Tab-separated table of C-alpha atoms and ligand atoms in Angstrom:
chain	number	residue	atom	x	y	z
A	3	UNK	CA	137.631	74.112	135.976
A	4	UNK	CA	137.408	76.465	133.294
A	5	UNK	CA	134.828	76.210	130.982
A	6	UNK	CA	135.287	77.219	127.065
A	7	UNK	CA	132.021	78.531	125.344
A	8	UNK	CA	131.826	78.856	121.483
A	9	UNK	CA	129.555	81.949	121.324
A	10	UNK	CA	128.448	82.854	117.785
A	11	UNK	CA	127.724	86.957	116.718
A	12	UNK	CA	129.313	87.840	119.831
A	13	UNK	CA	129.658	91.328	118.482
A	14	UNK	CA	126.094	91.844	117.727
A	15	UNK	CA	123.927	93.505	120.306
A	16	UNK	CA	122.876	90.797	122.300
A	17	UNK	CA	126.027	89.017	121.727
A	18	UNK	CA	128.200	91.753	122.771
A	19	UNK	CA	126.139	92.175	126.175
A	20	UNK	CA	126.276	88.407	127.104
A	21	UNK	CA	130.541	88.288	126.506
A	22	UNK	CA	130.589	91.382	128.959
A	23	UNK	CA	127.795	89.473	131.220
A	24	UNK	CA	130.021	86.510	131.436
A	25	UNK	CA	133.811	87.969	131.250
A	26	UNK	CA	131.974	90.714	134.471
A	27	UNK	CA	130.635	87.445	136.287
A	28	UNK	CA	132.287	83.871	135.578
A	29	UNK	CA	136.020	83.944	136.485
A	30	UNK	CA	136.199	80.346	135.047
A	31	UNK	CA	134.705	81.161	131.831
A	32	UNK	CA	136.223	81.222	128.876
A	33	UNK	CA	134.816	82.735	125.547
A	34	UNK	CA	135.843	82.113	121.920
A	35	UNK	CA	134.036	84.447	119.417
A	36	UNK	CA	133.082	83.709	116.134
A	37	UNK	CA	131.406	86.680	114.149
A	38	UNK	CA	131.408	87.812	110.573
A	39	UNK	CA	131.289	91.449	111.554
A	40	UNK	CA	128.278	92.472	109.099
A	41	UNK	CA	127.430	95.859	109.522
A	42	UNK	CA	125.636	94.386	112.715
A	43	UNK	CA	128.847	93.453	114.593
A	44	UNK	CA	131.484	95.775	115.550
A	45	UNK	CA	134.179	94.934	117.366
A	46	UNK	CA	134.119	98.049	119.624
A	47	UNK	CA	131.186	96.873	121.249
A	48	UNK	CA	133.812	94.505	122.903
A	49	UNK	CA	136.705	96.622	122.754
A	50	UNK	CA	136.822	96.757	126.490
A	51	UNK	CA	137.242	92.718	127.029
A	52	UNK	CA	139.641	92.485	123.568
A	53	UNK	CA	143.002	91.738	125.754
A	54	UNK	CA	141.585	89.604	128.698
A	55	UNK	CA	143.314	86.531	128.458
A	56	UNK	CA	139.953	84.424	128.852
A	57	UNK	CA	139.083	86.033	125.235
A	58	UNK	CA	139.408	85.209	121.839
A	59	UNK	CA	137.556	86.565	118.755
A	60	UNK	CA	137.573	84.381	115.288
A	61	UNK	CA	136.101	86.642	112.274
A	62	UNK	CA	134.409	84.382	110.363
A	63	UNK	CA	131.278	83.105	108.568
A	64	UNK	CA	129.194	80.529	110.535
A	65	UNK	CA	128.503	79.107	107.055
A	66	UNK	CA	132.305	78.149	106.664
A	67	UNK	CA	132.121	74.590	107.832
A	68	UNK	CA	136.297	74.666	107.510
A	69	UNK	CA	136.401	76.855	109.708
A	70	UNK	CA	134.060	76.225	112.018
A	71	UNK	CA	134.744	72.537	112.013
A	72	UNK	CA	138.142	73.346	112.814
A	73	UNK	CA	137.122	75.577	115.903
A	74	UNK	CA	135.551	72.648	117.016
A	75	UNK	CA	138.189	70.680	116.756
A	76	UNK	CA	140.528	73.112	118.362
A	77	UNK	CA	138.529	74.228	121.062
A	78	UNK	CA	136.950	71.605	122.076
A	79	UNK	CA	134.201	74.015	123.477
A	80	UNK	CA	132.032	72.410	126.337
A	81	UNK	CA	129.220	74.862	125.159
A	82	UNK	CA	127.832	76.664	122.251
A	83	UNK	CA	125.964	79.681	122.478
A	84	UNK	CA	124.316	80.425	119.075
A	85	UNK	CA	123.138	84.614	118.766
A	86	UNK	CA	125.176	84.773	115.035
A	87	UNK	CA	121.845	86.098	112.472
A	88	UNK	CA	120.559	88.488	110.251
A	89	UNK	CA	117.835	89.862	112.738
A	90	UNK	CA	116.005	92.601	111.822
A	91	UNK	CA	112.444	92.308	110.045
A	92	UNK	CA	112.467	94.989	107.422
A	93	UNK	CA	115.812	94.455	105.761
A	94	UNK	CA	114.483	90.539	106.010
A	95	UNK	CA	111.672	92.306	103.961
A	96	UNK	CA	113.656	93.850	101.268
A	97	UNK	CA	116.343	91.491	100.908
A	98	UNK	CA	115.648	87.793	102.307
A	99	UNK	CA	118.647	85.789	101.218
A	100	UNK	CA	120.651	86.726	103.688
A	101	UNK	CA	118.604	85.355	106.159
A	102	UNK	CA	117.860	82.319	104.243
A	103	UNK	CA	121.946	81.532	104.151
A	104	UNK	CA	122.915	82.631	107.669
A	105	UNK	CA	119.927	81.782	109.793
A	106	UNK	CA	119.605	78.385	108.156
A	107	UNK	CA	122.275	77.761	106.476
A	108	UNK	CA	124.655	78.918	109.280
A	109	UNK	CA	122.726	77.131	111.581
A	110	UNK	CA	123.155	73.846	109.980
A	111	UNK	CA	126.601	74.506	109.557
A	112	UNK	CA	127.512	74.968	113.139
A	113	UNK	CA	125.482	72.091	113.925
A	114	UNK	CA	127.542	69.491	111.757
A	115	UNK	CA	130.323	70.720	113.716
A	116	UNK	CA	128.836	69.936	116.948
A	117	UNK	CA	127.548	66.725	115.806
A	118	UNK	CA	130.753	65.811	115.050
A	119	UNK	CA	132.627	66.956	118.124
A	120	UNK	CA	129.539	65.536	120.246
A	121	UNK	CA	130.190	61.720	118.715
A	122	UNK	CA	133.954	62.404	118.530
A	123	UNK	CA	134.928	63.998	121.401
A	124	UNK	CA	136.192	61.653	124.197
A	125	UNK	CA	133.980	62.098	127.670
A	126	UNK	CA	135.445	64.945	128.960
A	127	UNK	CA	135.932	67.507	125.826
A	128	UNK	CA	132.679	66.316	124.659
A	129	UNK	CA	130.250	68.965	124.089
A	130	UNK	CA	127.644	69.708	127.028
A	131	UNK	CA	124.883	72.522	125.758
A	132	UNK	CA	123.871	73.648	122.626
A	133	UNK	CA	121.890	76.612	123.200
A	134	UNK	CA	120.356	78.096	120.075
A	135	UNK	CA	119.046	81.739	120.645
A	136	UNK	CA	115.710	82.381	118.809
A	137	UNK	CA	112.640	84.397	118.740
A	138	UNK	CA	109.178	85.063	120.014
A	139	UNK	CA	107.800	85.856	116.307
A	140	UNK	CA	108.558	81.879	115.237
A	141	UNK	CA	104.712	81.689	117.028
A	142	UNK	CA	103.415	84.413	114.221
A	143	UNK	CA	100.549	87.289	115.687
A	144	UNK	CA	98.549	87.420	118.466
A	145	UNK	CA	95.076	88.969	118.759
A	146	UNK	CA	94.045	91.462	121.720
A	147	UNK	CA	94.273	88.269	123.976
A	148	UNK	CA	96.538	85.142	125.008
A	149	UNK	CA	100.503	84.542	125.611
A	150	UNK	CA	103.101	82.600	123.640
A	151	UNK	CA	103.296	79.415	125.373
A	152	UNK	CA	106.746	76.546	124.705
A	153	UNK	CA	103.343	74.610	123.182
A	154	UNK	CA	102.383	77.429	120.248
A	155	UNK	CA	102.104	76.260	117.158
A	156	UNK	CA	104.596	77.345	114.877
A	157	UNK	CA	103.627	80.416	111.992
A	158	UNK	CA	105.978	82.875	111.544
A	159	UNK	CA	104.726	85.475	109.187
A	160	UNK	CA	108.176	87.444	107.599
A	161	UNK	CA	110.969	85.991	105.707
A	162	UNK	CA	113.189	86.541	109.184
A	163	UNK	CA	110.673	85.018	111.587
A	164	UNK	CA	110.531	81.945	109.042
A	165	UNK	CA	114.209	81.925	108.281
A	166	UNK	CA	114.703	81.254	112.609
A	167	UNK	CA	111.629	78.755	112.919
A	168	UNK	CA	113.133	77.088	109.845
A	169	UNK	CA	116.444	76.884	112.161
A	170	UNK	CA	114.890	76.209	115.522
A	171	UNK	CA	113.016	73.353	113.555
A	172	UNK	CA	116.984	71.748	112.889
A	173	UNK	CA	117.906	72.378	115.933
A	174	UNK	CA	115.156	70.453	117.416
A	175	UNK	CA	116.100	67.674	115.123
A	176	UNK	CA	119.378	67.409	115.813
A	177	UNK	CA	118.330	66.591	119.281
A	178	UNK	CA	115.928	64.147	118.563
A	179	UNK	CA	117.635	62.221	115.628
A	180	UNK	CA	121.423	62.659	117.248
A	181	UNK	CA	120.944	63.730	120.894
A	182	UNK	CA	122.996	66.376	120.368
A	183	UNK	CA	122.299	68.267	123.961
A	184	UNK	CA	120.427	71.164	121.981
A	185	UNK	CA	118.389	73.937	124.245
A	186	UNK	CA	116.270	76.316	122.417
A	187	UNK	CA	115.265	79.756	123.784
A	188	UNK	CA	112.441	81.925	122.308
A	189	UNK	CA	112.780	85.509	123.483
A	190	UNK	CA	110.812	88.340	123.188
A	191	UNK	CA	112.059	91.994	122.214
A	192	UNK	CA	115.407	93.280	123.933
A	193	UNK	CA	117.093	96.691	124.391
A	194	UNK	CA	119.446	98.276	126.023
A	195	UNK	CA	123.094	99.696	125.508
A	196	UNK	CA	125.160	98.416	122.001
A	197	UNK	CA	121.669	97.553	120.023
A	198	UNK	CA	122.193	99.141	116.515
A	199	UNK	CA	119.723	102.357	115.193
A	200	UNK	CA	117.929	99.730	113.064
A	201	UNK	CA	115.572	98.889	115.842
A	202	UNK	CA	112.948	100.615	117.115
A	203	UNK	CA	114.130	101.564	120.144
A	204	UNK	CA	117.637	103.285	119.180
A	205	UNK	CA	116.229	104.545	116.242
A	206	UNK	CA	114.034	107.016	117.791
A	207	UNK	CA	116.561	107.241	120.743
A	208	UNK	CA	118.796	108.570	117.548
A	209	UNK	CA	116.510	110.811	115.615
A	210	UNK	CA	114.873	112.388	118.805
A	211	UNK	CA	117.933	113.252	119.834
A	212	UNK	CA	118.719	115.148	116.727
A	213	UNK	CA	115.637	116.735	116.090
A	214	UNK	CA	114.407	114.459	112.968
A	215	UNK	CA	111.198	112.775	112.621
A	216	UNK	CA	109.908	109.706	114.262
A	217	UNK	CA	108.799	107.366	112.199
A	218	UNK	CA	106.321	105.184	113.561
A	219	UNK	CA	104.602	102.391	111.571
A	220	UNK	CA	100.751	102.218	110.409
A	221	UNK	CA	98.487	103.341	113.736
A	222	UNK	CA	101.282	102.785	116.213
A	223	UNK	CA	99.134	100.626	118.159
A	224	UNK	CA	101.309	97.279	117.647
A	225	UNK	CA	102.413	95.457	120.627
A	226	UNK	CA	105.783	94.054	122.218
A	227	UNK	CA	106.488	92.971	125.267
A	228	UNK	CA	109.929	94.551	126.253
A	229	UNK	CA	112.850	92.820	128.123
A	230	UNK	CA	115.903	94.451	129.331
A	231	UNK	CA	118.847	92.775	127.485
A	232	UNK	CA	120.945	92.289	130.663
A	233	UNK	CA	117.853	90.193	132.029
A	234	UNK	CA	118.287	88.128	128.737
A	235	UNK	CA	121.373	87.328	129.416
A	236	UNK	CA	121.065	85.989	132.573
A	237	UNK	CA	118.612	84.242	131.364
A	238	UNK	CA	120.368	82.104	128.972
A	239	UNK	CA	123.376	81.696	131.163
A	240	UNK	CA	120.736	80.155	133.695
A	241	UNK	CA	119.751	77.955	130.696
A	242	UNK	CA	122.983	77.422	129.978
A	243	UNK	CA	123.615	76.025	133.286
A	244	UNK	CA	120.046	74.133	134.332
A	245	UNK	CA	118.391	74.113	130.978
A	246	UNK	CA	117.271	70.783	130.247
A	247	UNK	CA	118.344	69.306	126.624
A	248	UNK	CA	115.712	69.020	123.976
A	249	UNK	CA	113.634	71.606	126.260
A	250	UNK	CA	112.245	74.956	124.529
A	251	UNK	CA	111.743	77.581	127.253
A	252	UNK	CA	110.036	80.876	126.166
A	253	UNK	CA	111.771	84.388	127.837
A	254	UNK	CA	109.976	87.220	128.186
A	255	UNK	CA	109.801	90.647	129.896
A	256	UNK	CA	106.090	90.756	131.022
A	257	UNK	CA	105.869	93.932	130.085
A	258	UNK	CA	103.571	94.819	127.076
A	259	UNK	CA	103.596	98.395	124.864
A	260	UNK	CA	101.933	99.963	122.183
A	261	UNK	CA	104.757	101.348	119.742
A	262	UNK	CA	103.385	104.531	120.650
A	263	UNK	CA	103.706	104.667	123.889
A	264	UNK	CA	107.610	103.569	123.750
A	265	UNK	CA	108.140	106.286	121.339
A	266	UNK	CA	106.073	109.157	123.261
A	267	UNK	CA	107.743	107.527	126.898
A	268	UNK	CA	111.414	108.001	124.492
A	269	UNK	CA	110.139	111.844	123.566
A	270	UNK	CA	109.402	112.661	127.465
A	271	UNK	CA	112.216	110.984	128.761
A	272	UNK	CA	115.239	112.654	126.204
A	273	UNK	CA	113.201	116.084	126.831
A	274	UNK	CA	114.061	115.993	130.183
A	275	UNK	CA	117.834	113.877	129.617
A	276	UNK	CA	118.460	115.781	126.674
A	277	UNK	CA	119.389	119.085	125.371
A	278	UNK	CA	115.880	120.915	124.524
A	279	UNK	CA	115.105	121.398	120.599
A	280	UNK	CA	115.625	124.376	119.294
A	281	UNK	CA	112.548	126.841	120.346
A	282	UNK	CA	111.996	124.466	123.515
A	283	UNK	CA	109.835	122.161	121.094
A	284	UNK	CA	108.296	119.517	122.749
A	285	UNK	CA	109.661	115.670	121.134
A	286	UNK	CA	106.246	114.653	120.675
A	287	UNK	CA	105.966	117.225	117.761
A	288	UNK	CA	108.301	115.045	115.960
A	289	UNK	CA	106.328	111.981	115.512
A	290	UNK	CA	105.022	110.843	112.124
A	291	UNK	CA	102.844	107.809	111.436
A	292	UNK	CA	104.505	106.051	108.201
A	293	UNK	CA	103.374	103.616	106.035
A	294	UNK	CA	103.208	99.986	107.456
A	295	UNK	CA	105.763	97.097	107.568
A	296	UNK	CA	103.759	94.736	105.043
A	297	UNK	CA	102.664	91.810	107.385
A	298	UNK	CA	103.278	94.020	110.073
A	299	UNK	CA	102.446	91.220	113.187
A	300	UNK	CA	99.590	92.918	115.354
A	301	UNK	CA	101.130	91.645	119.129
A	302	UNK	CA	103.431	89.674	120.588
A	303	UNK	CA	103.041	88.368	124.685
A	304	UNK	CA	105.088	86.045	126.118
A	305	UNK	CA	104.362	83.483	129.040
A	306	UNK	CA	107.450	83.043	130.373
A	307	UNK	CA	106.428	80.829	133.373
A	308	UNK	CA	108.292	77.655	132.183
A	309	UNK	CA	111.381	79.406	132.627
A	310	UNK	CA	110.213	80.717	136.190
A	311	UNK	CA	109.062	77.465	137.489
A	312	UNK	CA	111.154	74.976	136.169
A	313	UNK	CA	114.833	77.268	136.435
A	314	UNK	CA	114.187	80.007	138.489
A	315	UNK	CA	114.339	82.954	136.361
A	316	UNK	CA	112.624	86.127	136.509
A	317	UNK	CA	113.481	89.900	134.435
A	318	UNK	CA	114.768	91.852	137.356
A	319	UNK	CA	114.574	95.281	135.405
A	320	UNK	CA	111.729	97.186	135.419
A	321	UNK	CA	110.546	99.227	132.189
A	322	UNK	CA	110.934	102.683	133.491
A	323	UNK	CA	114.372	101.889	134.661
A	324	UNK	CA	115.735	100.072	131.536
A	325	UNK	CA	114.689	102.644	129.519
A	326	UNK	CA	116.327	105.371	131.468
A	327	UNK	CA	119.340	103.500	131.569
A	328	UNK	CA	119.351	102.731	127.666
A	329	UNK	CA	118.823	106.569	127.193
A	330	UNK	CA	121.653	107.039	129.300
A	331	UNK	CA	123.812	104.647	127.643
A	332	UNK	CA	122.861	106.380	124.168
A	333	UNK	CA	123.726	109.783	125.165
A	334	UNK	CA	127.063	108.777	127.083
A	335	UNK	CA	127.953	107.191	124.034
A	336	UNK	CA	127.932	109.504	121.448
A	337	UNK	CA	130.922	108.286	119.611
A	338	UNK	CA	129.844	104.843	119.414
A	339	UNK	CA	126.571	106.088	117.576
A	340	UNK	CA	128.596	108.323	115.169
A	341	UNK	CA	130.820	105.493	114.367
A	342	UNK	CA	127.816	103.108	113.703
A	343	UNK	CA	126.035	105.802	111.531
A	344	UNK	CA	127.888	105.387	108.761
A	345	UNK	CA	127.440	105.697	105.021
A	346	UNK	CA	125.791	102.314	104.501
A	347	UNK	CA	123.118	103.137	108.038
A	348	UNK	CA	122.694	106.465	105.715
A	349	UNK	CA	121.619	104.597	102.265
A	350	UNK	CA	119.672	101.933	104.236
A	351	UNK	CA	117.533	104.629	106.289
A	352	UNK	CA	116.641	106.933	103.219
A	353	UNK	CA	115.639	103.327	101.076
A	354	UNK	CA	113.891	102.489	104.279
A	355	UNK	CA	112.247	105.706	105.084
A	356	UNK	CA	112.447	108.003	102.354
A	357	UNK	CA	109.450	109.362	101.243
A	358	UNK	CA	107.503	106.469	103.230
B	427	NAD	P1	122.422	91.687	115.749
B	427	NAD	O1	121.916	91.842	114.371
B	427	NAD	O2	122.638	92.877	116.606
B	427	NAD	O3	123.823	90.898	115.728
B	427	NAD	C1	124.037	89.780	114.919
B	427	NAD	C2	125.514	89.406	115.021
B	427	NAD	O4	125.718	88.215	114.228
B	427	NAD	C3	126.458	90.472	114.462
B	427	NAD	O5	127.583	90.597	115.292
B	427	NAD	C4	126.868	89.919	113.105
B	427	NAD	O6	128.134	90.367	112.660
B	427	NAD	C5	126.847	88.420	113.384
B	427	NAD	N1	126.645	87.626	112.163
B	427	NAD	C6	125.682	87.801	111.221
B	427	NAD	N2	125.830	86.880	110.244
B	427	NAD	C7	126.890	86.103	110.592
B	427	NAD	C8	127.523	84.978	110.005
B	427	NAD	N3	127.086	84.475	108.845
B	427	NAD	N4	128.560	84.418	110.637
B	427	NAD	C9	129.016	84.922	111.817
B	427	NAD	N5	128.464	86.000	112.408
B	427	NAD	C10	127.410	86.574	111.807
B	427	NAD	O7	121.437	90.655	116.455
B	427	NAD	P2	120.869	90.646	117.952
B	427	NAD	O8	119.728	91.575	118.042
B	427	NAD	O9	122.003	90.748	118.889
B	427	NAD	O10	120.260	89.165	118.006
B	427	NAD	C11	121.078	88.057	118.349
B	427	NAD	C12	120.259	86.788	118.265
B	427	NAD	O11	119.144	86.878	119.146
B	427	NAD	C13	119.676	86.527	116.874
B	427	NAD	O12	119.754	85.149	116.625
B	427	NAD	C14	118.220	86.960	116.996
B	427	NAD	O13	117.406	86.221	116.125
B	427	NAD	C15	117.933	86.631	118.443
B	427	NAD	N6	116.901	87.457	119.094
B	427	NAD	C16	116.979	88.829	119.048
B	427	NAD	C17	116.024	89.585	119.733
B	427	NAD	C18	116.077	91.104	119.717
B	427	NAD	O14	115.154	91.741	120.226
B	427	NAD	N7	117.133	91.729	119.196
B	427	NAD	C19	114.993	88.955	120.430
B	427	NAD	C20	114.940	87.548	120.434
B	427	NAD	C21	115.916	86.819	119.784
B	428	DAU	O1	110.248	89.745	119.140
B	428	DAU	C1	111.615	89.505	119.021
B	428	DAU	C2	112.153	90.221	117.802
B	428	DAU	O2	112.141	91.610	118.110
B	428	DAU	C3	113.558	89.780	117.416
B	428	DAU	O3	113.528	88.434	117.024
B	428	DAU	C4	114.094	90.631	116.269
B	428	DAU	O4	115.429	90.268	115.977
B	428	DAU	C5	114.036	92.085	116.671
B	428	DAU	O5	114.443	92.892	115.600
B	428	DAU	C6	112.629	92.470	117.114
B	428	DAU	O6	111.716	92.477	115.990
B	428	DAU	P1	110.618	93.645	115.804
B	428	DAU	O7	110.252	93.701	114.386
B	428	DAU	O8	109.532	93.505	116.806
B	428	DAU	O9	111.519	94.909	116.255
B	428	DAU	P2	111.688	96.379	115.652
B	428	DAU	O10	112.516	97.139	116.616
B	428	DAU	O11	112.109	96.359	114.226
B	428	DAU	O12	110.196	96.949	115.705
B	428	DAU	C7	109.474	97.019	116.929
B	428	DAU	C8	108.085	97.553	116.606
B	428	DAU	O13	108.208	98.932	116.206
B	428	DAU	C9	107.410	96.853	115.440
B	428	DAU	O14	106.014	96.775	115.704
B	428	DAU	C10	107.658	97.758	114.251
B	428	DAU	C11	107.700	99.131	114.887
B	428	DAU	N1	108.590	100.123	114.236
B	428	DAU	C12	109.892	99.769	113.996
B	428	DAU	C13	110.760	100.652	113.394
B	428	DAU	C14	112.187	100.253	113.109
B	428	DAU	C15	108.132	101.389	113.923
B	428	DAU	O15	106.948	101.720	114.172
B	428	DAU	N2	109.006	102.276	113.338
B	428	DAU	C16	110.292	101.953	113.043
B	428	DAU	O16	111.029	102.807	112.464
């Protein structure tokens, strides 16, 4: 029988690379897409799954309960798959309200409408999963030792890591006070293909590429632990599926960097993908340490056993390889980065980074 997911900010990064996942995978699948198209979401990242028939995008807020209520209603969606956010750290820095409004706001929103359709909805349109995407950085900074466990103690340190602890935190209500069949996933950092030049990652991908400087943030010497994005997404469609409600179950890559060595692994890697710089300049030459992200957290580790034990997941991509393969991706796709570096990615980066 087919099954009809609500996914929200399906044409974000993430988003965009779990519709493919599915639509690739799941011939009984079908996906309903609700996205606001901020200058996060494009709709090309989907432009290849626009006319299968097991598609349908909705551009909208998450914060329109009309709306979304009436998706509910419509669709009768057996699960929801929540990615719809502001997500990135520095503009959460500048300019928190957004995050405030979508990330909680939104979040409550969409869960009114599944509260509803979970105590409306006769037995078999009633909805099955709520899976609400969130973050490793709810569990704040880690010292040179120790893992994110599902039993952290909450203390997320920016207005973006509060703004999806703050939602996780309803989300986990909603379970408990309605037993509204809520998951909650806490991931650590992804990349791959479609993941905008706001990110680490693409961003140096981008400017290395073209010669500019890499900006890289107080000594470098911050840690992530790195997942493929693909791996993510099977992931939550294995949470999706066997994920128990009311459960929490941490995701992450095992596979810890310095900043530093992501950007210098970026430098070697594009000098030998790449075009050479003008002279034969090594990349290297073009790093630059910047001025820190204020409350810049030190580490982030993941112990992503739960999710091994209990479900039978594991990332299946190694570093080297996902890297490669998001370089790849990058420079086979110059005219999606063109189209995304647009006049407002031009005002944010010289706010961002000029004169830092
Ligand atoms: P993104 O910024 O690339 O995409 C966000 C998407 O949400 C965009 O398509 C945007 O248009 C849409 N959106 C934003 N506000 C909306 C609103 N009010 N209504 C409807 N749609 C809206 O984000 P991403 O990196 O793909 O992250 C997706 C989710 O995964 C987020 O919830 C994020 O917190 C979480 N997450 C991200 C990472 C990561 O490394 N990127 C890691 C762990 C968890
Ligand atoms: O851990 C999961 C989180 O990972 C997600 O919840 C967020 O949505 C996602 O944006 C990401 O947050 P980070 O802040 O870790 O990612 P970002 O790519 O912005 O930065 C990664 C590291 O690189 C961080 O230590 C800051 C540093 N950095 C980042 C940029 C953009 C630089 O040194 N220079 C830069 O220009």
């Amino acid at each position: 029988m087919t099954k009809t997911l609500l996914v929200t900010g399906g044409c974000g990064f993430i988003g965009a690379n779990f519709v493919r996942y599915l639509l690739n995978r799941e011939a009984d699948v079908r996906i309903v897409n609700l996205d606001k198209l901020t200058y996060a979401g494009n709709l090309s990242n989907l432009a290849d799954v626009a006319a299968d028939s097991r598609y349908r995008f909705v551009h909208g807020d998450i914060c329109d309960a009309g709306l979304v209520g009436g998706l509910f209603a419509e669709e009768k969606p057996e699960a929801v798959v929540h990615f719809a956010a502001e997500s990135h750290v520095d503009r959460s820095i500048s300019g928190p309200s957004a995050f405030v409004q979508t990330n909680v706001v939104g979040t409550f929103t969409l869960l009114e409408a599944a509260r509803n359709a979970w105590l409306d909805g006769s037995a078999e349109a009633s909805l099955r999963r709520f899976v609400h995407v969130s973050t490793d950085e709810v569990y704040g900074s880690l010292g040179a030792t120790g893992y994110f466990t599902e039993e952290t103690p909450y203390d997320p340190r920016s207005p973006y890591s509060a703004s999806k602890a703050a939602s996780d935190h309803l989300v986990s209500a909603y379970f408990h006070t309605y037993g509204l069949p809520t998951v909650i996933t806490n991931c650590s950092n992804n990349y791959g293909p479609l993941q905008f030049p706001e990110k680490l990652i693409p961003l140096i991908v981008n400017n290395a590429l073209h010669g500019r400087e890499l900006p890289v943030y107080g000594d470098g010497k911050n840690v992530r632990d790195w997942l493929y994005v693909e791996d993510h997404c099977a992931a939550l469609w294995t949470v999706l599926n066997q994920g128990v409600p009311g459960e929490t179950y941490n995701i992450g890559g095992n596979n810890e960097k310095q900043n530093i060595e992501i950007v210098t692994a970026i430098c070697t890697l594009l000098d030998e993908m790449a075009s050479p710089l003008p002279g034969g300049k090594a990349r290297t030459s073009l790093i630059r340490f910047v001025k820190d992200r204020p409350g810049h957290d030190r580490r982030y580790a993941i112990d992503a056993e739960k999710i091994r034990r209990e479900l039978g997941w594991e990332p299946g991509t190694t570093f080297e390889e996902g890297l490669r393969r998001t370089i790849s991706w990058y420079l086979a796709n110059g005219p999606w980065l063109q189209g995304v570096l647009d006049g407002s990615y031009q005002s944010y980066y010289q706010t961002m980074y000029g004169g830092r």
